[in-house]
Amino acid sequence: MLIRMANRKSYFLDFREEAPGQATPHMYLDKNGNYIPNSSIIGYRAIGIPGSVAGLTSARKRFGKLSLARDMEPAIRLASQGYRLTQAQAKNLRSPYLKQFSGTRALFQRDGHPYHGGERFRQPQLATTLRSIAHGGAKAFYQGAIAHELSAFLRRHGGLITASDLAHYHARWRQPLVGHYRGYTIITSPPPSSGGVVILEMLHMLEPTHFWRDGFHSAQSLQYQIEAMRRAFADRAVYLGDPDFERLPLKQLLSRSWAQQRWSSFRAGKASRRVGAGPIPGFESTQTTHYDVVDSQGNAVSVTYTLNNWFGSGVTDPRLGFLLNDEMDDFTSKPGVPNMFGLIQGKVNQIEPYKRPLSSMVPTIVSRHHHPYLVVGSPGGPRIITTVYEIISNRIDFHLSLREAVAAARFHQQWKPKQVDLERYGFSRDTRRKLQAMGYTLAVQPPWCDGEAIGIARSRLLQAVSDNRWQGAAAAY
Ligand code: GLY
């Protein structure tokens, strides 16, 4: 959670999940050292120690105005009285993924009588869990009855999270990353998210090129941005992880001289043949939710949090009523083996007890002349990073309206795999041919991510835009 108060002070709250105390670097490998398919993605051993309750209650304690019970009333009402499912939500709940675990099947698929669009979906067990938190605070979740129920449930099913792991968990206040681009200030997420470092590194490489002069989504301007993505994602793989466990070379990665050095191999009109992480001398290299809020005084908050993929690990403790994450897949299960997002990651992100896995979530706030200008974020794994970058660049470099900036077709490159993803219908055949002639392998894909943004005009008028690709919404209170 990234917060920028109207008095210009910024705060970052890290409530990323953590590896359980019994986790080990090789826990997802068989005896021959091969990754066991899906072992970090599905089921009880894929779950990281949950952080959302600690995060949201810590933010409320520091900045909130209402009592916790008042804050939680609407959520408790939604869980107990339910809401009508859209067709798309009902379809998602029919996923075979949710059939595999009895608790999940019982609550989300009514044990073989799946929900239909228009039906009311109630979650009474979740309402009870939320009421306990409303009365007992984060302690109820991490040390009280919920912690005991959850750890006993997981132990019965071979999970690793213990009561003492839950008691050990704390959200951490960190310094946001701050960078500058074309007269704007970019305030963004520090590790264990990789997103802020990757976006700032890209902006540093691109600013001196004036790539925007080649025109929006021209093959030429796309090539500059794709090559910046390749280089920044290669550095992500090797240098980024949990800053509480690893020494991260942030000063180097975020310096202008690093960007200059990384960009020196760029050739206009030709895909770079080999892109690896840049060498740092002396460095030991060994469906997510997003929302933004701006209030009448100009205080801004940008929040991304996640179970990892759709429905997380698939596991629900039926007495508590909520799904558990599979964030353990964001660690490096084995160097060189891609995770579910196709990311290749390094030793710096290997599993260790109580370490937090590297993330791509990147809630970001852009300011201009000390006034907030844009609050932005998205779900979508590593594509979050390029989506947030593109919304910023679409506004600053190409002067698209906020609505156009969020709606514009997206492109994505994450170092490995080598391909450049392009949203279907978004790029002309001519542009695609030119990129192929430069040496890029293209993959045309269905739409991705769900960009959410609030633009703040000089007049202080707020404009909120929710991506038309999914079912988010803009609202004023
Ligand atoms: N779980 C996805 C991410 O944090 O990047």
GROMACS .gro file of C-alpha atoms and ligand atoms in nm:
model
  482
    1MET     CA    1   0.000   0.000   0.000
    2LEU     CA    2   0.140   0.332  -0.112
    3ILE     CA    3   0.010   0.643   0.064
    4ARG     CA    4   0.081   1.005  -0.021
    5MET     CA    5  -0.068   1.254   0.221
    6ALA     CA    6  -0.172   1.602   0.118
    7ASN     CA    7   0.122   1.736   0.325
    8ARG     CA    8   0.349   1.562   0.063
    9LYS     CA    9   0.472   1.287   0.296
   10SER     CA   10   0.472   0.937   0.146
   11TYR     CA   11   0.455   0.598   0.316
   12PHE     CA   12   0.474   0.240   0.195
   13LEU     CA   13   0.322  -0.050   0.386
   14ASP     CA   14   0.451  -0.398   0.297
   15PHE     CA   15   0.204  -0.670   0.390
   16ARG     CA   16   0.346  -0.928   0.155
   17GLU     CA   17   0.307  -1.294   0.251
   18GLU     CA   18   0.598  -1.477   0.415
   19ALA     CA   19   0.742  -1.828   0.384
   20PRO     CA   20   0.651  -2.051   0.681
   21GLY     CA   21   0.921  -2.129   0.940
   22GLN     CA   22   0.960  -2.484   0.807
   23ALA     CA   23   1.002  -2.379   0.443
   24THR     CA   24   1.327  -2.475   0.267
   25PRO     CA   25   1.488  -2.369  -0.064
   26HIS     CA   26   1.427  -2.711  -0.220
   27MET     CA   27   1.080  -2.785  -0.085
   28TYR     CA   28   0.924  -2.801  -0.434
   29LEU     CA   29   1.191  -3.030  -0.588
   30ASP     CA   30   1.185  -3.411  -0.612
   31LYS     CA   31   1.482  -3.623  -0.509
   32ASN     CA   32   1.641  -3.572  -0.850
   33GLY     CA   33   1.624  -3.195  -0.807
   34ASN     CA   34   1.338  -3.145  -1.056
   35TYR     CA   35   1.049  -2.910  -0.988
   36ILE     CA   36   0.733  -3.106  -0.894
   37PRO     CA   37   0.468  -2.960  -1.126
   38ASN     CA   38   0.215  -2.732  -0.951
   39SER     CA   39   0.364  -2.803  -0.606
   40SER     CA   40   0.413  -2.430  -0.533
   41ILE     CA   41   0.080  -2.336  -0.692
   42ILE     CA   42  -0.195  -2.568  -0.569
   43GLY     CA   43  -0.276  -2.702  -0.224
   44TYR     CA   44  -0.172  -2.672   0.138
   45ARG     CA   45   0.205  -2.645   0.088
   46ALA     CA   46   0.173  -2.355  -0.158
   47ILE     CA   47   0.041  -2.117   0.107
   48GLY     CA   48   0.247  -1.827   0.242
   49ILE     CA   49   0.169  -1.671   0.582
   50PRO     CA   50  -0.116  -1.431   0.499
   51GLY     CA   51  -0.048  -1.058   0.536
   52SER     CA   52  -0.367  -0.870   0.442
   53VAL     CA   53  -0.521  -0.855   0.791
   54ALA     CA   54  -0.197  -0.720   0.941
   55GLY     CA   55  -0.158  -0.471   0.656
   56LEU     CA   56  -0.507  -0.327   0.652
   57THR     CA   57  -0.529  -0.300   1.033
   58SER     CA   58  -0.182  -0.135   1.052
   59ALA     CA   59  -0.282   0.125   0.793
   60ARG     CA   60  -0.605   0.194   0.982
   61LYS     CA   61  -0.419   0.230   1.311
   62ARG     CA   62  -0.186   0.494   1.166
   63PHE     CA   63  -0.422   0.687   0.939
   64GLY     CA   64  -0.779   0.573   1.006
   65LYS     CA   65  -1.054   0.792   1.143
   66LEU     CA   66  -1.326   0.537   1.226
   67SER     CA   67  -1.314   0.239   1.462
   68LEU     CA   68  -1.212  -0.095   1.314
   69ALA     CA   69  -1.566  -0.225   1.375
   70ARG     CA   70  -1.716   0.069   1.178
   71ASP     CA   71  -1.463   0.023   0.897
   72MET     CA   72  -1.551  -0.343   0.866
   73GLU     CA   73  -1.931  -0.309   0.880
   74PRO     CA   74  -1.986  -0.298   0.501
   75ALA     CA   75  -1.765  -0.602   0.443
   76ILE     CA   76  -1.944  -0.798   0.716
   77ARG     CA   77  -2.281  -0.699   0.567
   78LEU     CA   78  -2.171  -0.812   0.220
   79ALA     CA   79  -2.051  -1.146   0.355
   80SER     CA   80  -2.358  -1.217   0.569
   81GLN     CA   81  -2.634  -1.079   0.345
   82GLY     CA   82  -2.454  -1.171   0.024
   83TYR     CA   83  -2.472  -1.008  -0.318
   84ARG     CA   84  -2.602  -1.109  -0.658
   85LEU     CA   85  -2.339  -1.278  -0.869
   86THR     CA   86  -2.277  -1.155  -1.221
   87GLN     CA   87  -2.269  -1.418  -1.497
   88ALA     CA   88  -1.890  -1.385  -1.515
   89GLN     CA   89  -1.846  -1.431  -1.138
   90ALA     CA   90  -2.069  -1.741  -1.138
   91LYS     CA   91  -1.871  -1.883  -1.429
   92ASN     CA   92  -1.544  -1.827  -1.242
   93LEU     CA   93  -1.682  -2.005  -0.936
   94ARG     CA   94  -1.755  -2.313  -1.147
   95SER     CA   95  -1.380  -2.356  -1.206
   96PRO     CA   96  -1.263  -2.721  -1.175
   97TYR     CA   97  -0.975  -2.577  -0.970
   98LEU     CA   98  -1.216  -2.523  -0.681
   99LYS     CA   99  -1.343  -2.881  -0.688
  100GLN     CA  100  -1.021  -3.028  -0.555
  101PHE     CA  101  -1.048  -2.923  -0.190
  102SER     CA  102  -1.351  -3.023   0.015
  103GLY     CA  103  -1.380  -2.697   0.213
  104THR     CA  104  -1.357  -2.487  -0.100
  105ARG     CA  105  -1.602  -2.710  -0.288
  106ALA     CA  106  -1.854  -2.685  -0.003
  107LEU     CA  107  -1.846  -2.307   0.025
  108PHE     CA  108  -1.789  -2.189  -0.328
  109GLN     CA  109  -1.964  -2.464  -0.527
  110ARG     CA  110  -2.234  -2.572  -0.275
  111ASP     CA  111  -2.095  -2.925  -0.295
  112GLY     CA  112  -2.189  -2.992  -0.655
  113HIS     CA  113  -2.472  -2.736  -0.692
  114PRO     CA  114  -2.279  -2.451  -0.849
  115TYR     CA  115  -2.404  -2.094  -0.834
  116HIS     CA  116  -2.563  -1.922  -1.134
  117GLY     CA  117  -2.550  -1.561  -1.246
  118GLY     CA  118  -2.813  -1.353  -1.060
  119GLU     CA  119  -2.814  -1.580  -0.754
  120ARG     CA  120  -2.734  -1.435  -0.411
  121PHE     CA  121  -2.394  -1.550  -0.281
  122ARG     CA  122  -2.368  -1.547   0.099
  123GLN     CA  123  -2.056  -1.626   0.304
  124PRO     CA  124  -2.170  -1.671   0.668
  125GLN     CA  125  -1.843  -1.833   0.783
  126LEU     CA  126  -1.646  -1.542   0.641
  127ALA     CA  127  -1.885  -1.302   0.815
  128THR     CA  128  -1.809  -1.472   1.150
  129THR     CA  129  -1.433  -1.452   1.081
  130LEU     CA  130  -1.463  -1.081   0.993
  131ARG     CA  131  -1.669  -1.012   1.309
  132SER     CA  132  -1.394  -1.170   1.524
  133ILE     CA  133  -1.135  -0.942   1.359
  134ALA     CA  134  -1.365  -0.639   1.399
  135HIS     CA  135  -1.383  -0.707   1.773
  136GLY     CA  136  -1.034  -0.847   1.843
  137GLY     CA  137  -0.821  -0.667   1.581
  138ALA     CA  138  -0.531  -0.832   1.398
  139LYS     CA  139  -0.454  -1.027   1.718
  140ALA     CA  140  -0.774  -1.230   1.668
  141PHE     CA  141  -0.639  -1.346   1.333
  142TYR     CA  142  -0.270  -1.396   1.416
  143GLN     CA  143  -0.285  -1.510   1.779
  144GLY     CA  144  -0.646  -1.581   1.876
  145ALA     CA  145  -0.911  -1.837   1.785
  146ILE     CA  146  -0.869  -1.789   1.409
  147ALA     CA  147  -0.494  -1.859   1.430
  148HIS     CA  148  -0.557  -2.178   1.627
  149GLU     CA  149  -0.830  -2.300   1.394
  150LEU     CA  150  -0.627  -2.218   1.080
  151SER     CA  151  -0.300  -2.374   1.196
  152ALA     CA  152  -0.478  -2.690   1.321
  153PHE     CA  153  -0.666  -2.718   0.988
  154LEU     CA  154  -0.346  -2.680   0.786
  155ARG     CA  155  -0.155  -2.927   1.006
  156ARG     CA  156  -0.425  -3.191   0.951
  157HIS     CA  157  -0.374  -3.153   0.575
  158GLY     CA  158   0.006  -3.144   0.558
  159GLY     CA  159   0.041  -2.764   0.538
  160LEU     CA  160   0.343  -2.590   0.694
  161ILE     CA  161   0.201  -2.278   0.859
  162THR     CA  162   0.201  -2.306   1.240
  163ALA     CA  163   0.041  -2.095   1.513
  164SER     CA  164   0.384  -1.949   1.591
  165ASP     CA  165   0.435  -1.857   1.222
  166LEU     CA  166   0.111  -1.658   1.236
  167ALA     CA  167   0.207  -1.492   1.566
  168HIS     CA  168   0.547  -1.400   1.414
  169TYR     CA  169   0.396  -1.207   1.118
  170HIS     CA  170   0.404  -0.825   1.105
  171ALA     CA  171   0.334  -0.574   0.832
  172ARG     CA  172   0.637  -0.351   0.769
  173TRP     CA  173   0.654   0.023   0.699
  174ARG     CA  174   0.913   0.093   0.429
  175GLN     CA  175   1.044   0.394   0.239
  176PRO     CA  176   0.872   0.430  -0.100
  177LEU     CA  177   1.100   0.455  -0.404
  178VAL     CA  178   1.105   0.800  -0.560
  179GLY     CA  179   1.225   0.876  -0.915
  180HIS     CA  180   1.195   1.156  -1.169
  181TYR     CA  181   1.079   1.144  -1.529
  182ARG     CA  182   1.029   1.439  -1.761
  183GLY     CA  183   0.946   1.678  -1.477
  184TYR     CA  184   0.716   1.435  -1.296
  185THR     CA  185   0.789   1.262  -0.966
  186ILE     CA  186   0.718   0.889  -0.961
  187ILE     CA  187   0.649   0.754  -0.610
  188THR     CA  188   0.636   0.377  -0.620
  189SER     CA  189   0.681   0.041  -0.451
  190PRO     CA  190   1.014  -0.079  -0.304
  191PRO     CA  191   1.122  -0.444  -0.270
  192PRO     CA  192   0.999  -0.703  -0.197
  193SER     CA  193   0.803  -0.572  -0.495
  194SER     CA  194   1.014  -0.564  -0.808
  195GLY     CA  195   0.774  -0.334  -0.990
  196GLY     CA  196   0.904   0.004  -0.873
  197VAL     CA  197   1.266  -0.080  -0.956
  198VAL     CA  198   1.174  -0.215  -1.302
  199ILE     CA  199   0.956   0.086  -1.391
  200LEU     CA  200   1.214   0.342  -1.273
  201GLU     CA  201   1.494   0.157  -1.453
  202MET     CA  202   1.288   0.160  -1.774
  203LEU     CA  203   1.204   0.529  -1.742
  204HIS     CA  204   1.572   0.612  -1.682
  205MET     CA  205   1.676   0.420  -1.995
  206LEU     CA  206   1.399   0.572  -2.207
  207GLU     CA  207   1.400   0.938  -2.104
  208PRO     CA  208   1.713   1.041  -2.299
  209THR     CA  209   1.592   0.860  -2.617
  210HIS     CA  210   1.287   1.081  -2.684
  211PHE     CA  211   1.123   0.765  -2.817
  212TRP     CA  212   0.778   0.927  -2.803
  213ARG     CA  213   0.869   1.139  -3.105
  214ASP     CA  214   0.834   0.826  -3.322
  215GLY     CA  215   0.461   0.821  -3.245
  216PHE     CA  216   0.226   0.623  -3.026
  217HIS     CA  217   0.249   0.246  -3.091
  218SER     CA  218   0.467   0.291  -3.399
  219ALA     CA  219   0.701  -0.005  -3.454
  220GLN     CA  220   0.992   0.228  -3.376
  221SER     CA  221   0.861   0.359  -3.042
  222LEU     CA  222   0.751   0.007  -2.943
  223GLN     CA  223   1.101  -0.125  -3.006
  224TYR     CA  224   1.257   0.121  -2.763
  225GLN     CA  225   1.011   0.025  -2.492
  226ILE     CA  226   1.039  -0.351  -2.553
  227GLU     CA  227   1.418  -0.335  -2.522
  228ALA     CA  228   1.387  -0.135  -2.198
  229MET     CA  229   1.148  -0.403  -2.064
  230ARG     CA  230   1.392  -0.682  -2.158
  231ARG     CA  231   1.684  -0.522  -1.978
  232ALA     CA  232   1.493  -0.422  -1.664
  233PHE     CA  233   1.328  -0.766  -1.629
  234ALA     CA  234   1.666  -0.940  -1.673
  235ASP     CA  235   1.800  -0.734  -1.380
  236ARG     CA  236   1.485  -0.817  -1.182
  237ALA     CA  237   1.558  -1.190  -1.217
  238VAL     CA  238   1.910  -1.166  -1.083
  239TYR     CA  239   1.916  -0.881  -0.834
  240LEU     CA  240   1.578  -0.853  -0.663
  241GLY     CA  241   1.433  -1.032  -0.359
  242ASP     CA  242   1.339  -0.962   0.003
  243PRO     CA  243   1.550  -0.668   0.131
  244ASP     CA  244   1.533  -0.803   0.488
  245PHE     CA  245   1.723  -1.115   0.375
  246GLU     CA  246   1.938  -1.006   0.084
  247ARG     CA  247   2.164  -0.716   0.005
  248LEU     CA  248   1.999  -0.557  -0.299
  249PRO     CA  249   2.200  -0.324  -0.523
  250LEU     CA  250   1.919  -0.068  -0.539
  251LYS     CA  251   2.149   0.232  -0.553
  252GLN     CA  252   2.317   0.098  -0.866
  253LEU     CA  253   1.997  -0.024  -1.034
  254LEU     CA  254   1.825   0.311  -0.981
  255SER     CA  255   2.116   0.530  -1.091
  256ARG     CA  256   2.116   0.713  -1.424
  257SER     CA  257   2.463   0.577  -1.501
  258TRP     CA  258   2.334   0.221  -1.469
  259ALA     CA  259   2.053   0.299  -1.714
  260GLN     CA  260   2.304   0.451  -1.955
  261GLN     CA  261   2.529   0.147  -1.935
  262ARG     CA  262   2.239  -0.095  -1.982
  263TRP     CA  263   2.112   0.104  -2.281
  264SER     CA  264   2.448   0.121  -2.456
  265SER     CA  265   2.384  -0.211  -2.636
  266PHE     CA  266   2.056  -0.083  -2.788
  267ARG     CA  267   2.043  -0.053  -3.169
  268ALA     CA  268   1.742   0.115  -3.329
  269GLY     CA  269   1.564  -0.110  -3.578
  270LYS     CA  270   1.719  -0.434  -3.455
  271ALA     CA  271   1.628  -0.664  -3.168
  272SER     CA  272   1.925  -0.701  -2.932
  273ARG     CA  273   2.050  -1.057  -2.974
  274ARG     CA  274   2.134  -1.145  -2.618
  275VAL     CA  275   2.012  -0.960  -2.316
  276GLY     CA  276   2.126  -1.068  -1.969
  277ALA     CA  277   2.134  -0.892  -1.636
  278GLY     CA  278   2.393  -0.618  -1.621
  279PRO     CA  279   2.710  -0.695  -1.423
  280ILE     CA  280   2.743  -0.526  -1.086
  281PRO     CA  281   3.104  -0.557  -0.964
  282GLY     CA  282   3.134  -0.687  -0.612
  283PHE     CA  283   2.769  -0.783  -0.594
  284GLU     CA  284   2.723  -1.137  -0.473
  285SER     CA  285   2.478  -1.287  -0.709
  286THR     CA  286   2.440  -1.618  -0.572
  287GLN     CA  287  -0.545  -1.232  -0.966
  288THR     CA  288  -0.470  -0.983  -0.756
  289THR     CA  289  -0.674  -0.681  -0.652
  290HIS     CA  290  -0.600  -0.314  -0.699
  291TYR     CA  291  -0.777   0.003  -0.587
  292ASP     CA  292  -0.696   0.373  -0.563
  293VAL     CA  293  -0.859   0.637  -0.343
  294VAL     CA  294  -0.815   1.015  -0.332
  295ASP     CA  295  -1.003   1.219  -0.070
  296SER     CA  296  -1.126   1.578  -0.071
  297GLN     CA  297  -0.803   1.703   0.091
  298GLY     CA  298  -0.578   1.541  -0.170
  299ASN     CA  299  -0.460   1.245   0.041
  300ALA     CA  300  -0.401   0.952  -0.195
  301VAL     CA  301  -0.367   0.577  -0.153
  302SER     CA  302  -0.288   0.308  -0.406
  303VAL     CA  303  -0.327  -0.055  -0.292
  304THR     CA  304  -0.252  -0.390  -0.456
  305TYR     CA  305  -0.292  -0.721  -0.276
  306THR     CA  306  -0.333  -1.077  -0.386
  307LEU     CA  307  -0.388  -1.449  -0.336
  308ASN     CA  308  -0.154  -1.488  -0.639
  309ASN     CA  309  -0.348  -1.665  -0.917
  310TRP     CA  310  -0.726  -1.706  -0.936
  311PHE     CA  311  -0.847  -1.857  -0.608
  312GLY     CA  312  -0.488  -1.889  -0.474
  313SER     CA  313  -0.391  -2.238  -0.358
  314GLY     CA  314  -0.755  -2.352  -0.393
  315VAL     CA  315  -0.763  -2.430  -0.018
  316THR     CA  316  -1.039  -2.304   0.218
  317ASP     CA  317  -1.073  -2.384   0.586
  318PRO     CA  318  -1.452  -2.438   0.578
  319ARG     CA  319  -1.497  -2.301   0.932
  320LEU     CA  320  -1.325  -1.973   0.852
  321GLY     CA  321  -1.466  -1.924   0.505
  322PHE     CA  322  -1.179  -1.769   0.309
  323LEU     CA  323  -0.946  -1.894   0.038
  324LEU     CA  324  -0.573  -1.919   0.109
  325ASN     CA  325  -0.298  -1.787  -0.118
  326ASP     CA  326  -0.030  -1.967  -0.323
  327GLU     CA  327   0.231  -1.694  -0.290
  328MET     CA  328   0.506  -1.952  -0.241
  329ASP     CA  329   0.512  -1.977  -0.624
  330ASP     CA  330   0.653  -1.623  -0.636
  331PHE     CA  331   0.978  -1.756  -0.486
  332THR     CA  332   1.242  -1.927  -0.701
  333SER     CA  333   1.153  -2.296  -0.671
  334LYS     CA  334   1.458  -2.376  -0.882
  335PRO     CA  335   1.686  -2.128  -1.063
  336GLY     CA  336   1.617  -2.147  -1.436
  337VAL     CA  337   1.270  -2.305  -1.398
  338PRO     CA  338   0.986  -2.063  -1.481
  339ASN     CA  339   0.713  -2.000  -1.226
  340MET     CA  340   0.347  -1.983  -1.324
  341PHE     CA  341   0.399  -1.640  -1.481
  342GLY     CA  342   0.690  -1.773  -1.688
  343LEU     CA  343   0.933  -1.570  -1.475
  344ILE     CA  344   1.284  -1.705  -1.439
  345GLN     CA  345   1.423  -1.594  -1.105
  346GLY     CA  346   1.751  -1.613  -0.920
  347LYS     CA  347   1.902  -1.733  -0.599
  348VAL     CA  348   1.842  -1.398  -0.434
  349ASN     CA  349   1.471  -1.492  -0.430
  350GLN     CA  350   1.513  -1.850  -0.305
  351ILE     CA  351   1.289  -1.979  -0.026
  352GLU     CA  352   1.397  -1.921   0.335
  353PRO     CA  353   1.194  -1.928   0.655
  354TYR     CA  354   1.006  -1.601   0.709
  355LYS     CA  355   1.138  -1.450   0.386
  356ARG     CA  356   0.894  -1.261   0.161
  357PRO     CA  357   0.874  -1.364  -0.206
  358LEU     CA  358   0.958  -1.109  -0.475
  359SER     CA  359   0.644  -0.944  -0.610
  360SER     CA  360   0.542  -0.755  -0.923
  361MET     CA  361   0.268  -0.556  -0.751
  362VAL     CA  362   0.342  -0.190  -0.795
  363PRO     CA  363   0.094   0.062  -0.654
  364THR     CA  364   0.224   0.399  -0.778
  365ILE     CA  365   0.152   0.771  -0.737
  366VAL     CA  366   0.285   1.031  -0.981
  367SER     CA  367   0.306   1.393  -0.872
  368ARG     CA  368   0.386   1.713  -1.061
  369HIS     CA  369   0.509   2.034  -0.896
  370HIS     CA  370   0.438   1.870  -0.558
  371HIS     CA  371   0.071   1.804  -0.640
  372PRO     CA  372  -0.064   1.454  -0.697
  373TYR     CA  373  -0.124   1.391  -1.068
  374LEU     CA  374  -0.198   1.021  -1.113
  375VAL     CA  375  -0.275   0.729  -0.877
  376VAL     CA  376  -0.240   0.398  -1.058
  377GLY     CA  377  -0.207   0.020  -1.031
  378SER     CA  378  -0.331  -0.314  -1.161
  379PRO     CA  379  -0.351  -0.687  -1.095
  380GLY     CA  380  -0.180  -0.924  -1.343
  381GLY     CA  381   0.151  -1.077  -1.222
  382PRO     CA  382   0.458  -0.943  -1.407
  383ARG     CA  383   0.232  -0.773  -1.660
  384ILE     CA  384   0.133  -0.534  -1.378
  385ILE     CA  385   0.473  -0.371  -1.417
  386THR     CA  386   0.444  -0.304  -1.789
  387THR     CA  387   0.076  -0.204  -1.760
  388VAL     CA  388   0.154   0.058  -1.493
  389TYR     CA  389   0.454   0.177  -1.694
  390GLU     CA  390   0.243   0.205  -2.012
  391ILE     CA  391  -0.037   0.400  -1.841
  392ILE     CA  392   0.223   0.647  -1.707
  393SER     CA  393   0.397   0.674  -2.044
  394ASN     CA  394   0.067   0.702  -2.236
  395ARG     CA  395  -0.019   1.006  -2.023
  396ILE     CA  396   0.320   1.176  -1.998
  397ASP     CA  397   0.480   1.092  -2.333
  398PHE     CA  398   0.182   1.059  -2.567
  399HIS     CA  399  -0.073   1.288  -2.394
  400LEU     CA  400  -0.354   1.033  -2.412
  401SER     CA  401  -0.656   1.115  -2.197
  402LEU     CA  402  -0.672   0.907  -1.878
  403ARG     CA  403  -0.949   0.692  -2.025
  404GLU     CA  404  -0.747   0.634  -2.344
  405ALA     CA  405  -0.429   0.569  -2.146
  406VAL     CA  406  -0.596   0.287  -1.951
  407ALA     CA  407  -0.783   0.149  -2.255
  408ALA     CA  408  -0.489   0.154  -2.500
  409ALA     CA  409  -0.371  -0.185  -2.630
  410ARG     CA  410  -0.086  -0.327  -2.422
  411PHE     CA  411   0.248  -0.488  -2.502
  412HIS     CA  412   0.473  -0.682  -2.268
  413GLN     CA  413   0.823  -0.828  -2.255
  414GLN     CA  414   0.969  -0.982  -1.938
  415TRP     CA  415   1.316  -1.090  -2.056
  416LYS     CA  416   1.224  -1.459  -2.059
  417PRO     CA  417   1.042  -1.602  -2.244
  418LYS     CA  418   1.185  -1.414  -2.539
  419GLN     CA  419   0.853  -1.331  -2.699
  420VAL     CA  420   0.685  -0.991  -2.702
  421ASP     CA  421   0.317  -1.019  -2.607
  422LEU     CA  422   0.076  -0.792  -2.795
  423GLU     CA  423  -0.292  -0.752  -2.714
  424ARG     CA  424  -0.507  -0.877  -3.000
  425TYR     CA  425  -0.663  -0.614  -3.229
  426GLY     CA  426  -0.429  -0.354  -3.078
  427PHE     CA  427  -0.143  -0.342  -3.328
  428SER     CA  428  -0.164  -0.316  -3.706
  429ARG     CA  429  -0.029  -0.589  -3.931
  430ASP     CA  430   0.218  -0.337  -4.065
  431THR     CA  431   0.354  -0.266  -3.714
  432ARG     CA  432   0.377  -0.637  -3.638
  433ARG     CA  433   0.567  -0.705  -3.962
  434LYS     CA  434   0.813  -0.428  -3.887
  435LEU     CA  435   0.878  -0.562  -3.537
  436GLN     CA  436   0.927  -0.913  -3.677
  437ALA     CA  437   1.171  -0.774  -3.935
  438MET     CA  438   1.370  -0.623  -3.646
  439GLY     CA  439   1.400  -0.975  -3.501
  440TYR     CA  440   1.121  -0.997  -3.242
  441THR     CA  441   0.907  -1.304  -3.185
  442LEU     CA  442   0.550  -1.184  -3.132
  443ALA     CA  443   0.265  -1.356  -2.948
  444VAL     CA  444  -0.081  -1.206  -2.996
  445GLN     CA  445  -0.278  -1.259  -2.673
  446PRO     CA  446  -0.624  -1.195  -2.529
  447PRO     CA  447  -0.650  -0.873  -2.323
  448TRP     CA  448  -0.473  -0.868  -1.986
  449CYS     CA  449  -0.451  -0.675  -1.658
  450ASP     CA  450  -0.709  -0.444  -1.507
  451GLY     CA  451  -0.565  -0.092  -1.483
  452GLU     CA  452  -0.725   0.134  -1.225
  453ALA     CA  453  -0.637   0.501  -1.217
  454ILE     CA  454  -0.736   0.835  -1.070
  455GLY     CA  455  -0.620   1.150  -1.243
  456ILE     CA  456  -0.604   1.474  -1.044
  457ALA     CA  457  -0.632   1.792  -1.249
  458ARG     CA  458  -0.469   2.122  -1.149
  459SER     CA  459  -0.819   2.238  -1.056
  460ARG     CA  460  -0.828   1.938  -0.816
  461LEU     CA  461  -1.103   1.780  -1.024
  462LEU     CA  462  -1.074   1.402  -0.987
  463GLN     CA  463  -1.128   1.162  -1.275
  464ALA     CA  464  -1.145   0.792  -1.194
  465VAL     CA  465  -1.107   0.532  -1.468
  466SER     CA  466  -1.157   0.158  -1.432
  467ASP     CA  467  -1.028  -0.065  -1.710
  468ASN     CA  468  -1.299  -0.173  -1.955
  469ARG     CA  469  -1.130  -0.515  -1.980
  470TRP     CA  470  -1.276  -0.638  -1.651
  471GLN     CA  471  -1.549  -0.558  -1.403
  472GLY     CA  472  -1.400  -0.288  -1.182
  473ALA     CA  473  -1.579   0.041  -1.135
  474ALA     CA  474  -1.517   0.404  -1.051
  475ALA     CA  475  -1.717   0.556  -0.767
  476ALA     CA  476  -1.750   0.885  -0.581
  477TYR     CA  477  -1.878   0.910  -0.224
  478GLY     N1  478   0.156  -1.271  -0.669
  478GLY     C1  479   0.194  -1.194  -0.779
  478GLY     C2  480   0.292  -1.090  -0.746
  478GLY     O1  481   0.303  -1.049  -0.631
  478GLY     O2  482   0.363  -1.048  -0.832
   0.00000   0.00000   0.00000
